Amino acid sequence: MMPQRSDLSRQSLKEAFARLLLVKSIDQINVREIVNEAQIARSTFYRNFDDKADFLEWLQNDLVAETSGRFIGRWNHEPDFTDFYQYASKNRNFMRAFLTDQRWPQFVDSLQNQALKHYQELLKGAQHEVPDNFLAAFLVGGHVNMFLQWLKSEHPLAPAQMAQYHRRLGENGVLQSLHLFSK
């Protein structure tokens, strides 16, 4: 099935916003710049969104769903970061624009909150040594910071290697010590 014109326009707007975010702060970017960068008419923007705030809300929700779905949506009980890092590698510049150097802190917070909710659900009742909310915060903080370090790297490791590090530190590290995963 061929993508709808509005889907293509939204994708163009998303990519244009990412390019702008690499060189400007979120507050310095206006609708005129977004549509010029996307090479679409302002009327197309306003057919899809009320204003920049509406666009940012849609974009944040879309990106959180897309990004978190790469690791949250595929977990049975044990996390697997392979698909996530493959996705991140293909969309590296795009993700750098949204996630590094505090360019869009609300998006980063939203993504972390989604991961926290998932980890808390994953950990619920599985151990009694550390409260689930603290363990989830510890694990998500570690995963997020490790991922951000990878995004900022000039010579990033391969996605499979990063996924392996996550497994070693999670399943074979902290989670293993709490007897959540067997060797």
Short mmCIF file of N, CA and C in Angstrom, two decimals:
data_model
loop_
_atom_site.label_atom_id
_atom_site.label_comp_id
_atom_site.label_asym_id
_atom_site.label_seq_id
_atom_site.Cartn_x
_atom_site.Cartn_y
_atom_site.Cartn_z
N MET A 1 0.84 -1.17 0.00
CA MET A 1 0.00 0.00 0.00
C MET A 1 0.89 1.25 0.00
N MET A 2 0.54 2.21 -0.79
CA MET A 2 1.30 3.45 -0.91
C MET A 2 0.97 4.39 0.26
N PRO A 3 1.99 5.06 0.83
CA PRO A 3 1.73 5.96 1.94
C PRO A 3 0.82 7.12 1.52
N GLN A 4 -0.03 7.54 2.43
CA GLN A 4 -0.90 8.69 2.20
C GLN A 4 -0.05 9.94 2.09
N ARG A 5 -0.55 10.94 1.34
CA ARG A 5 0.17 12.21 1.20
C ARG A 5 0.39 12.86 2.55
N SER A 6 -0.61 12.80 3.44
CA SER A 6 -0.45 13.41 4.76
C SER A 6 0.63 12.70 5.57
N ASP A 7 0.77 11.36 5.40
CA ASP A 7 1.84 10.63 6.08
C ASP A 7 3.20 11.08 5.57
N LEU A 8 3.31 11.27 4.26
CA LEU A 8 4.57 11.74 3.68
C LEU A 8 4.89 13.15 4.15
N SER A 9 3.87 14.00 4.25
CA SER A 9 4.07 15.37 4.73
C SER A 9 4.54 15.36 6.18
N ARG A 10 3.91 14.53 6.99
CA ARG A 10 4.30 14.44 8.41
C ARG A 10 5.74 13.93 8.53
N GLN A 11 6.10 12.95 7.72
CA GLN A 11 7.47 12.44 7.75
C GLN A 11 8.45 13.53 7.33
N SER A 12 8.10 14.30 6.31
CA SER A 12 8.95 15.41 5.86
C SER A 12 9.11 16.44 6.96
N LEU A 13 8.01 16.75 7.65
CA LEU A 13 8.07 17.71 8.75
C LEU A 13 8.94 17.19 9.90
N LYS A 14 8.80 15.91 10.19
CA LYS A 14 9.59 15.30 11.26
C LYS A 14 11.08 15.38 10.94
N GLU A 15 11.43 15.02 9.71
CA GLU A 15 12.85 15.05 9.31
C GLU A 15 13.38 16.48 9.26
N ALA A 16 12.57 17.41 8.79
CA ALA A 16 12.98 18.82 8.73
C ALA A 16 13.22 19.36 10.14
N PHE A 17 12.32 19.03 11.05
CA PHE A 17 12.47 19.48 12.43
C PHE A 17 13.75 18.92 13.04
N ALA A 18 14.06 17.67 12.77
CA ALA A 18 15.29 17.05 13.29
C ALA A 18 16.52 17.79 12.75
N ARG A 19 16.52 18.12 11.47
CA ARG A 19 17.67 18.85 10.90
C ARG A 19 17.82 20.22 11.55
N LEU A 20 16.70 20.90 11.76
CA LEU A 20 16.74 22.21 12.40
C LEU A 20 17.21 22.11 13.85
N LEU A 21 16.78 21.06 14.53
CA LEU A 21 17.12 20.88 15.93
C LEU A 21 18.61 20.62 16.13
N LEU A 22 19.28 20.17 15.10
CA LEU A 22 20.73 19.97 15.18
C LEU A 22 21.49 21.29 15.24
N VAL A 23 20.87 22.37 14.77
CA VAL A 23 21.57 23.65 14.71
C VAL A 23 20.92 24.76 15.55
N LYS A 24 19.70 24.53 16.04
CA LYS A 24 18.98 25.54 16.81
C LYS A 24 18.30 24.89 18.00
N SER A 25 18.02 25.71 19.01
CA SER A 25 17.25 25.19 20.13
C SER A 25 15.79 25.11 19.73
N ILE A 26 15.05 24.31 20.45
CA ILE A 26 13.64 24.09 20.14
C ILE A 26 12.84 25.39 20.16
N ASP A 27 13.20 26.30 21.06
CA ASP A 27 12.50 27.58 21.17
C ASP A 27 12.79 28.53 20.01
N GLN A 28 13.90 28.34 19.34
CA GLN A 28 14.27 29.20 18.22
C GLN A 28 13.68 28.77 16.89
N ILE A 29 13.06 27.60 16.86
CA ILE A 29 12.51 27.07 15.61
C ILE A 29 11.05 27.47 15.50
N ASN A 30 10.68 28.02 14.34
CA ASN A 30 9.28 28.40 14.14
C ASN A 30 8.68 27.61 12.96
N VAL A 31 7.37 27.73 12.81
CA VAL A 31 6.65 26.98 11.77
C VAL A 31 7.19 27.31 10.38
N ARG A 32 7.46 28.57 10.13
CA ARG A 32 7.96 28.98 8.81
C ARG A 32 9.25 28.23 8.47
N GLU A 33 10.15 28.13 9.43
CA GLU A 33 11.41 27.42 9.19
C GLU A 33 11.18 25.92 8.97
N ILE A 34 10.27 25.36 9.72
CA ILE A 34 9.98 23.92 9.58
C ILE A 34 9.44 23.62 8.19
N VAL A 35 8.46 24.40 7.74
CA VAL A 35 7.86 24.12 6.42
C VAL A 35 8.85 24.43 5.29
N ASN A 36 9.67 25.46 5.46
CA ASN A 36 10.69 25.75 4.44
C ASN A 36 11.70 24.60 4.34
N GLU A 37 12.13 24.12 5.49
CA GLU A 37 13.10 23.02 5.52
C GLU A 37 12.48 21.74 4.94
N ALA A 38 11.19 21.53 5.21
CA ALA A 38 10.49 20.34 4.71
C ALA A 38 10.07 20.48 3.25
N GLN A 39 10.15 21.69 2.74
CA GLN A 39 9.74 22.01 1.37
C GLN A 39 8.27 21.63 1.14
N ILE A 40 7.44 22.05 2.10
CA ILE A 40 6.00 21.88 1.95
C ILE A 40 5.32 23.23 2.22
N ALA A 41 4.10 23.35 1.80
CA ALA A 41 3.35 24.60 1.99
C ALA A 41 2.91 24.74 3.44
N ARG A 42 2.83 25.99 3.91
CA ARG A 42 2.33 26.25 5.26
C ARG A 42 0.92 25.68 5.43
N SER A 43 0.12 25.75 4.37
CA SER A 43 -1.25 25.24 4.46
C SER A 43 -1.25 23.74 4.76
N THR A 44 -0.25 23.02 4.28
CA THR A 44 -0.14 21.59 4.56
C THR A 44 0.13 21.38 6.05
N PHE A 45 1.01 22.21 6.59
CA PHE A 45 1.29 22.13 8.03
C PHE A 45 0.01 22.35 8.83
N TYR A 46 -0.70 23.44 8.49
CA TYR A 46 -1.89 23.79 9.27
C TYR A 46 -3.09 22.88 8.98
N ARG A 47 -3.04 22.11 7.94
CA ARG A 47 -4.07 21.10 7.70
C ARG A 47 -3.88 19.93 8.68
N ASN A 48 -2.65 19.72 9.11
CA ASN A 48 -2.32 18.63 10.03
C ASN A 48 -2.24 19.05 11.50
N PHE A 49 -1.86 20.32 11.74
CA PHE A 49 -1.60 20.78 13.10
C PHE A 49 -2.16 22.18 13.32
N ASP A 50 -2.57 22.45 14.57
CA ASP A 50 -3.09 23.78 14.91
C ASP A 50 -1.98 24.82 14.97
N ASP A 51 -0.84 24.41 15.52
CA ASP A 51 0.28 25.32 15.71
C ASP A 51 1.53 24.50 16.04
N LYS A 52 2.62 25.17 16.37
CA LYS A 52 3.87 24.48 16.67
C LYS A 52 3.70 23.57 17.89
N ALA A 53 2.99 24.03 18.91
CA ALA A 53 2.78 23.22 20.12
C ALA A 53 2.04 21.91 19.78
N ASP A 54 1.04 22.01 18.93
CA ASP A 54 0.29 20.82 18.50
C ASP A 54 1.21 19.87 17.72
N PHE A 55 2.04 20.43 16.85
CA PHE A 55 3.02 19.63 16.10
C PHE A 55 3.98 18.93 17.04
N LEU A 56 4.51 19.65 18.04
CA LEU A 56 5.46 19.06 18.99
C LEU A 56 4.81 17.96 19.82
N GLU A 57 3.55 18.15 20.19
CA GLU A 57 2.85 17.12 20.96
C GLU A 57 2.69 15.86 20.11
N TRP A 58 2.26 16.03 18.85
CA TRP A 58 2.13 14.88 17.95
C TRP A 58 3.49 14.20 17.77
N LEU A 59 4.51 15.01 17.51
CA LEU A 59 5.84 14.48 17.24
C LEU A 59 6.37 13.70 18.44
N GLN A 60 6.21 14.25 19.62
CA GLN A 60 6.67 13.58 20.83
C GLN A 60 5.96 12.24 21.00
N ASN A 61 4.64 12.24 20.88
CA ASN A 61 3.87 11.00 21.02
C ASN A 61 4.27 9.98 19.96
N ASP A 62 4.45 10.43 18.72
CA ASP A 62 4.83 9.55 17.63
C ASP A 62 6.21 8.95 17.86
N LEU A 63 7.16 9.79 18.26
CA LEU A 63 8.53 9.32 18.48
C LEU A 63 8.64 8.39 19.67
N VAL A 64 7.91 8.68 20.75
CA VAL A 64 7.95 7.81 21.92
C VAL A 64 7.39 6.44 21.53
N ALA A 65 6.27 6.42 20.83
CA ALA A 65 5.68 5.14 20.41
C ALA A 65 6.62 4.38 19.49
N GLU A 66 7.19 5.08 18.52
CA GLU A 66 8.08 4.44 17.55
C GLU A 66 9.35 3.92 18.22
N THR A 67 9.96 4.74 19.06
CA THR A 67 11.23 4.37 19.69
C THR A 67 11.05 3.31 20.77
N SER A 68 10.10 3.54 21.66
CA SER A 68 9.91 2.57 22.75
C SER A 68 9.39 1.24 22.22
N GLY A 69 8.65 1.28 21.13
CA GLY A 69 8.16 0.04 20.52
C GLY A 69 9.28 -0.86 20.04
N ARG A 70 10.43 -0.30 19.83
CA ARG A 70 11.58 -1.09 19.38
C ARG A 70 12.16 -1.97 20.48
N PHE A 71 11.97 -1.58 21.75
CA PHE A 71 12.45 -2.47 22.81
C PHE A 71 11.34 -2.92 23.73
N ILE A 72 10.41 -2.09 24.05
CA ILE A 72 9.33 -2.48 24.97
C ILE A 72 8.38 -3.45 24.31
N GLY A 73 7.99 -3.18 23.09
CA GLY A 73 7.00 -4.00 22.42
C GLY A 73 7.46 -5.39 22.06
N ARG A 74 8.74 -5.65 22.16
CA ARG A 74 9.26 -6.94 21.74
C ARG A 74 9.69 -7.81 22.92
N TRP A 75 9.60 -7.31 24.13
CA TRP A 75 10.04 -8.07 25.29
C TRP A 75 8.97 -9.07 25.70
N ASN A 76 9.39 -10.26 26.00
CA ASN A 76 8.51 -11.20 26.66
C ASN A 76 8.73 -10.98 28.15
N HIS A 77 9.86 -11.44 28.65
CA HIS A 77 10.23 -11.15 30.03
C HIS A 77 11.65 -10.60 30.08
N GLU A 78 12.48 -11.03 29.17
CA GLU A 78 13.86 -10.59 29.18
C GLU A 78 14.08 -9.55 28.09
N PRO A 79 14.69 -8.41 28.45
CA PRO A 79 14.91 -7.36 27.45
C PRO A 79 15.85 -7.82 26.34
N ASP A 80 15.57 -7.35 25.15
CA ASP A 80 16.46 -7.61 24.01
C ASP A 80 16.64 -6.29 23.27
N PHE A 81 17.85 -5.79 23.27
CA PHE A 81 18.13 -4.49 22.69
C PHE A 81 18.64 -4.56 21.25
N THR A 82 18.73 -5.74 20.68
CA THR A 82 19.27 -5.88 19.34
C THR A 82 18.47 -5.09 18.32
N ASP A 83 17.17 -5.28 18.27
CA ASP A 83 16.32 -4.55 17.33
C ASP A 83 16.38 -3.05 17.58
N PHE A 84 16.39 -2.68 18.85
CA PHE A 84 16.45 -1.26 19.19
C PHE A 84 17.72 -0.61 18.63
N TYR A 85 18.87 -1.23 18.84
CA TYR A 85 20.12 -0.64 18.35
C TYR A 85 20.22 -0.69 16.83
N GLN A 86 19.64 -1.69 16.20
CA GLN A 86 19.62 -1.70 14.74
C GLN A 86 18.78 -0.53 14.23
N TYR A 87 17.62 -0.32 14.84
CA TYR A 87 16.77 0.83 14.50
C TYR A 87 17.51 2.14 14.76
N ALA A 88 18.15 2.24 15.93
CA ALA A 88 18.86 3.47 16.29
C ALA A 88 20.03 3.74 15.34
N SER A 89 20.69 2.69 14.91
CA SER A 89 21.80 2.85 13.98
C SER A 89 21.31 3.41 12.64
N LYS A 90 20.18 2.88 12.15
CA LYS A 90 19.62 3.37 10.88
C LYS A 90 19.11 4.80 10.99
N ASN A 91 18.71 5.20 12.20
CA ASN A 91 18.14 6.53 12.43
C ASN A 91 19.03 7.38 13.33
N ARG A 92 20.32 7.13 13.29
CA ARG A 92 21.27 7.75 14.21
C ARG A 92 21.23 9.28 14.20
N ASN A 93 21.32 9.90 13.03
CA ASN A 93 21.33 11.37 12.99
C ASN A 93 20.02 11.94 13.50
N PHE A 94 18.95 11.29 13.12
CA PHE A 94 17.63 11.70 13.57
C PHE A 94 17.54 11.64 15.09
N MET A 95 17.99 10.53 15.68
CA MET A 95 17.93 10.36 17.13
C MET A 95 18.87 11.30 17.85
N ARG A 96 20.01 11.57 17.26
CA ARG A 96 20.94 12.53 17.87
C ARG A 96 20.28 13.89 18.00
N ALA A 97 19.53 14.28 16.99
CA ALA A 97 18.87 15.58 17.02
C ALA A 97 17.88 15.67 18.17
N PHE A 98 17.16 14.60 18.42
CA PHE A 98 16.11 14.65 19.44
C PHE A 98 16.58 14.31 20.84
N LEU A 99 17.66 13.56 20.98
CA LEU A 99 18.01 13.03 22.29
C LEU A 99 19.27 13.58 22.93
N THR A 100 20.16 14.17 22.20
CA THR A 100 21.43 14.59 22.80
C THR A 100 21.46 16.08 23.10
N ASP A 101 22.35 16.44 23.99
CA ASP A 101 22.61 17.84 24.36
C ASP A 101 21.37 18.59 24.83
N GLN A 102 20.45 17.88 25.44
CA GLN A 102 19.24 18.49 25.99
C GLN A 102 18.51 19.37 24.98
N ARG A 103 18.49 18.95 23.73
CA ARG A 103 17.79 19.72 22.70
C ARG A 103 16.28 19.68 22.89
N TRP A 104 15.76 18.55 23.40
CA TRP A 104 14.33 18.42 23.61
C TRP A 104 14.11 17.61 24.89
N PRO A 105 14.32 18.24 26.04
CA PRO A 105 14.24 17.51 27.31
C PRO A 105 12.88 16.86 27.57
N GLN A 106 11.80 17.46 27.09
CA GLN A 106 10.47 16.86 27.31
C GLN A 106 10.36 15.51 26.62
N PHE A 107 10.95 15.39 25.44
CA PHE A 107 10.92 14.12 24.72
C PHE A 107 11.74 13.07 25.47
N VAL A 108 12.93 13.46 25.93
CA VAL A 108 13.78 12.53 26.67
C VAL A 108 13.05 12.05 27.93
N ASP A 109 12.41 12.98 28.65
CA ASP A 109 11.65 12.62 29.86
C ASP A 109 10.51 11.67 29.53
N SER A 110 9.81 11.94 28.46
CA SER A 110 8.68 11.09 28.06
C SER A 110 9.15 9.68 27.72
N LEU A 111 10.25 9.59 27.01
CA LEU A 111 10.80 8.28 26.66
C LEU A 111 11.26 7.53 27.91
N GLN A 112 11.92 8.23 28.82
CA GLN A 112 12.36 7.59 30.07
C GLN A 112 11.16 7.13 30.89
N ASN A 113 10.12 7.93 30.97
CA ASN A 113 8.93 7.55 31.73
C ASN A 113 8.28 6.29 31.15
N GLN A 114 8.26 6.20 29.83
CA GLN A 114 7.70 5.00 29.18
C GLN A 114 8.52 3.78 29.55
N ALA A 115 9.84 3.91 29.52
CA ALA A 115 10.72 2.79 29.88
C ALA A 115 10.57 2.44 31.36
N LEU A 116 10.45 3.45 32.23
CA LEU A 116 10.26 3.21 33.66
C LEU A 116 8.99 2.40 33.92
N LYS A 117 7.91 2.79 33.29
CA LYS A 117 6.64 2.06 33.46
C LYS A 117 6.81 0.60 33.06
N HIS A 118 7.49 0.39 31.94
CA HIS A 118 7.68 -0.98 31.47
C HIS A 118 8.53 -1.78 32.46
N TYR A 119 9.64 -1.21 32.91
CA TYR A 119 10.51 -1.92 33.85
C TYR A 119 9.78 -2.20 35.16
N GLN A 120 9.00 -1.25 35.65
CA GLN A 120 8.27 -1.48 36.90
C GLN A 120 7.29 -2.64 36.73
N GLU A 121 6.66 -2.72 35.59
CA GLU A 121 5.74 -3.84 35.31
C GLU A 121 6.53 -5.14 35.20
N LEU A 122 7.66 -5.10 34.53
CA LEU A 122 8.50 -6.28 34.36
C LEU A 122 9.01 -6.78 35.71
N LEU A 123 9.33 -5.87 36.63
CA LEU A 123 9.93 -6.24 37.91
C LEU A 123 8.91 -6.53 39.01
N LYS A 124 7.66 -6.18 38.79
CA LYS A 124 6.64 -6.28 39.84
C LYS A 124 6.64 -7.65 40.50
N GLY A 125 6.98 -7.64 41.79
CA GLY A 125 6.94 -8.86 42.59
C GLY A 125 8.02 -9.88 42.29
N ALA A 126 8.96 -9.56 41.41
CA ALA A 126 9.98 -10.53 41.01
C ALA A 126 11.13 -10.63 42.01
N GLN A 127 11.28 -9.61 42.84
CA GLN A 127 12.36 -9.62 43.84
C GLN A 127 11.93 -8.73 45.00
N HIS A 128 12.62 -8.88 46.14
CA HIS A 128 12.23 -8.11 47.33
C HIS A 128 13.41 -7.41 47.98
N GLU A 129 14.55 -7.38 47.31
CA GLU A 129 15.74 -6.77 47.90
C GLU A 129 15.77 -5.25 47.72
N VAL A 130 15.26 -4.77 46.59
CA VAL A 130 15.25 -3.34 46.28
C VAL A 130 13.84 -3.00 45.81
N PRO A 131 13.25 -1.90 46.30
CA PRO A 131 11.91 -1.54 45.81
C PRO A 131 11.90 -1.42 44.28
N ASP A 132 10.85 -1.95 43.67
CA ASP A 132 10.76 -2.00 42.20
C ASP A 132 10.99 -0.65 41.55
N ASN A 133 10.41 0.42 42.11
CA ASN A 133 10.56 1.73 41.49
C ASN A 133 12.00 2.21 41.51
N PHE A 134 12.75 1.91 42.56
CA PHE A 134 14.16 2.30 42.62
C PHE A 134 15.01 1.47 41.66
N LEU A 135 14.74 0.17 41.61
CA LEU A 135 15.47 -0.70 40.69
C LEU A 135 15.19 -0.31 39.25
N ALA A 136 13.93 -0.01 38.94
CA ALA A 136 13.57 0.41 37.58
C ALA A 136 14.28 1.71 37.22
N ALA A 137 14.30 2.67 38.14
CA ALA A 137 14.99 3.95 37.88
C ALA A 137 16.48 3.73 37.64
N PHE A 138 17.08 2.84 38.43
CA PHE A 138 18.50 2.54 38.27
C PHE A 138 18.78 1.92 36.90
N LEU A 139 17.99 0.94 36.53
CA LEU A 139 18.19 0.26 35.26
C LEU A 139 17.95 1.18 34.06
N VAL A 140 16.85 1.93 34.10
CA VAL A 140 16.55 2.84 32.99
C VAL A 140 17.62 3.92 32.88
N GLY A 141 18.02 4.48 34.01
CA GLY A 141 19.08 5.49 33.99
C GLY A 141 20.35 4.96 33.35
N GLY A 142 20.72 3.74 33.72
CA GLY A 142 21.91 3.13 33.13
C GLY A 142 21.76 2.89 31.64
N HIS A 143 20.62 2.34 31.24
CA HIS A 143 20.38 2.07 29.82
C HIS A 143 20.36 3.37 29.01
N VAL A 144 19.65 4.36 29.51
CA VAL A 144 19.54 5.63 28.78
C VAL A 144 20.90 6.29 28.65
N ASN A 145 21.66 6.36 29.72
CA ASN A 145 22.96 7.01 29.64
C ASN A 145 23.94 6.25 28.77
N MET A 146 23.87 4.94 28.80
CA MET A 146 24.71 4.13 27.91
C MET A 146 24.35 4.39 26.45
N PHE A 147 23.06 4.46 26.17
CA PHE A 147 22.59 4.74 24.82
C PHE A 147 23.01 6.15 24.37
N LEU A 148 22.85 7.14 25.24
CA LEU A 148 23.25 8.51 24.88
C LEU A 148 24.75 8.59 24.61
N GLN A 149 25.54 7.88 25.40
CA GLN A 149 26.98 7.85 25.17
C GLN A 149 27.28 7.28 23.79
N TRP A 150 26.57 6.23 23.41
CA TRP A 150 26.73 5.62 22.08
C TRP A 150 26.33 6.62 20.99
N LEU A 151 25.21 7.34 21.20
CA LEU A 151 24.75 8.32 20.21
C LEU A 151 25.78 9.43 20.00
N LYS A 152 26.43 9.85 21.06
CA LYS A 152 27.38 10.96 21.00
C LYS A 152 28.74 10.54 20.45
N SER A 153 29.01 9.25 20.43
CA SER A 153 30.31 8.73 20.01
C SER A 153 30.57 9.02 18.54
N GLU A 154 31.79 9.45 18.25
CA GLU A 154 32.20 9.69 16.87
C GLU A 154 32.39 8.38 16.11
N HIS A 155 32.76 7.33 16.83
CA HIS A 155 32.98 6.02 16.24
C HIS A 155 32.16 5.00 17.04
N PRO A 156 30.85 4.95 16.78
CA PRO A 156 29.99 4.07 17.59
C PRO A 156 30.26 2.59 17.36
N LEU A 157 30.05 1.84 18.41
CA LEU A 157 30.15 0.38 18.30
C LEU A 157 28.97 -0.14 17.49
N ALA A 158 29.11 -1.33 16.99
CA ALA A 158 28.05 -1.97 16.21
C ALA A 158 26.82 -2.22 17.09
N PRO A 159 25.62 -2.17 16.50
CA PRO A 159 24.40 -2.41 17.28
C PRO A 159 24.42 -3.74 18.05
N ALA A 160 24.92 -4.79 17.44
CA ALA A 160 24.96 -6.10 18.12
C ALA A 160 25.87 -6.04 19.36
N GLN A 161 26.95 -5.30 19.27
CA GLN A 161 27.87 -5.17 20.41
C GLN A 161 27.20 -4.39 21.55
N MET A 162 26.49 -3.33 21.21
CA MET A 162 25.79 -2.54 22.24
C MET A 162 24.70 -3.38 22.90
N ALA A 163 23.97 -4.14 22.12
CA ALA A 163 22.93 -5.01 22.68
C ALA A 163 23.55 -6.03 23.64
N GLN A 164 24.71 -6.56 23.26
CA GLN A 164 25.40 -7.52 24.12
C GLN A 164 25.82 -6.86 25.43
N TYR A 165 26.31 -5.63 25.40
CA TYR A 165 26.69 -4.92 26.62
C TYR A 165 25.48 -4.72 27.53
N HIS A 166 24.35 -4.37 26.95
CA HIS A 166 23.14 -4.21 27.75
C HIS A 166 22.77 -5.53 28.44
N ARG A 167 22.86 -6.62 27.71
CA ARG A 167 22.55 -7.92 28.30
C ARG A 167 23.52 -8.25 29.44
N ARG A 168 24.79 -8.03 29.19
CA ARG A 168 25.79 -8.33 30.23
C ARG A 168 25.55 -7.51 31.49
N LEU A 169 25.28 -6.24 31.32
CA LEU A 169 25.09 -5.37 32.49
C LEU A 169 23.75 -5.58 33.16
N GLY A 170 22.75 -5.94 32.38
CA GLY A 170 21.42 -6.14 32.94
C GLY A 170 21.22 -7.55 33.43
N GLU A 171 21.02 -8.46 32.52
CA GLU A 171 20.72 -9.85 32.87
C GLU A 171 21.83 -10.52 33.64
N ASN A 172 23.07 -10.29 33.24
CA ASN A 172 24.20 -10.97 33.88
C ASN A 172 24.82 -10.13 34.99
N GLY A 173 24.31 -8.93 35.20
CA GLY A 173 24.85 -8.05 36.23
C GLY A 173 23.86 -7.85 37.35
N VAL A 174 23.24 -6.70 37.36
CA VAL A 174 22.31 -6.32 38.42
C VAL A 174 21.16 -7.30 38.54
N LEU A 175 20.51 -7.62 37.45
CA LEU A 175 19.33 -8.49 37.51
C LEU A 175 19.71 -9.92 37.92
N GLN A 176 20.87 -10.37 37.50
CA GLN A 176 21.35 -11.70 37.91
C GLN A 176 21.61 -11.71 39.41
N SER A 177 22.20 -10.65 39.95
CA SER A 177 22.51 -10.61 41.38
C SER A 177 21.23 -10.62 42.22
N LEU A 178 20.12 -10.17 41.65
CA LEU A 178 18.84 -10.19 42.36
C LEU A 178 18.04 -11.45 42.02
N HIS A 179 18.67 -12.36 41.31
CA HIS A 179 18.09 -13.66 40.95
C HIS A 179 16.84 -13.51 40.07
N LEU A 180 16.86 -12.50 39.19
CA LEU A 180 15.74 -12.31 38.26
C LEU A 180 15.95 -13.07 36.97
N PHE A 181 17.20 -13.35 36.64
CA PHE A 181 17.52 -14.14 35.45
C PHE A 181 18.52 -15.19 35.85
N SER A 182 18.36 -16.38 35.36
CA SER A 182 19.32 -17.43 35.66
C SER A 182 20.41 -17.41 34.60
N LYS A 183 21.55 -17.91 34.98
CA LYS A 183 22.69 -17.94 34.04
C LYS A 183 22.45 -18.89 32.92
#
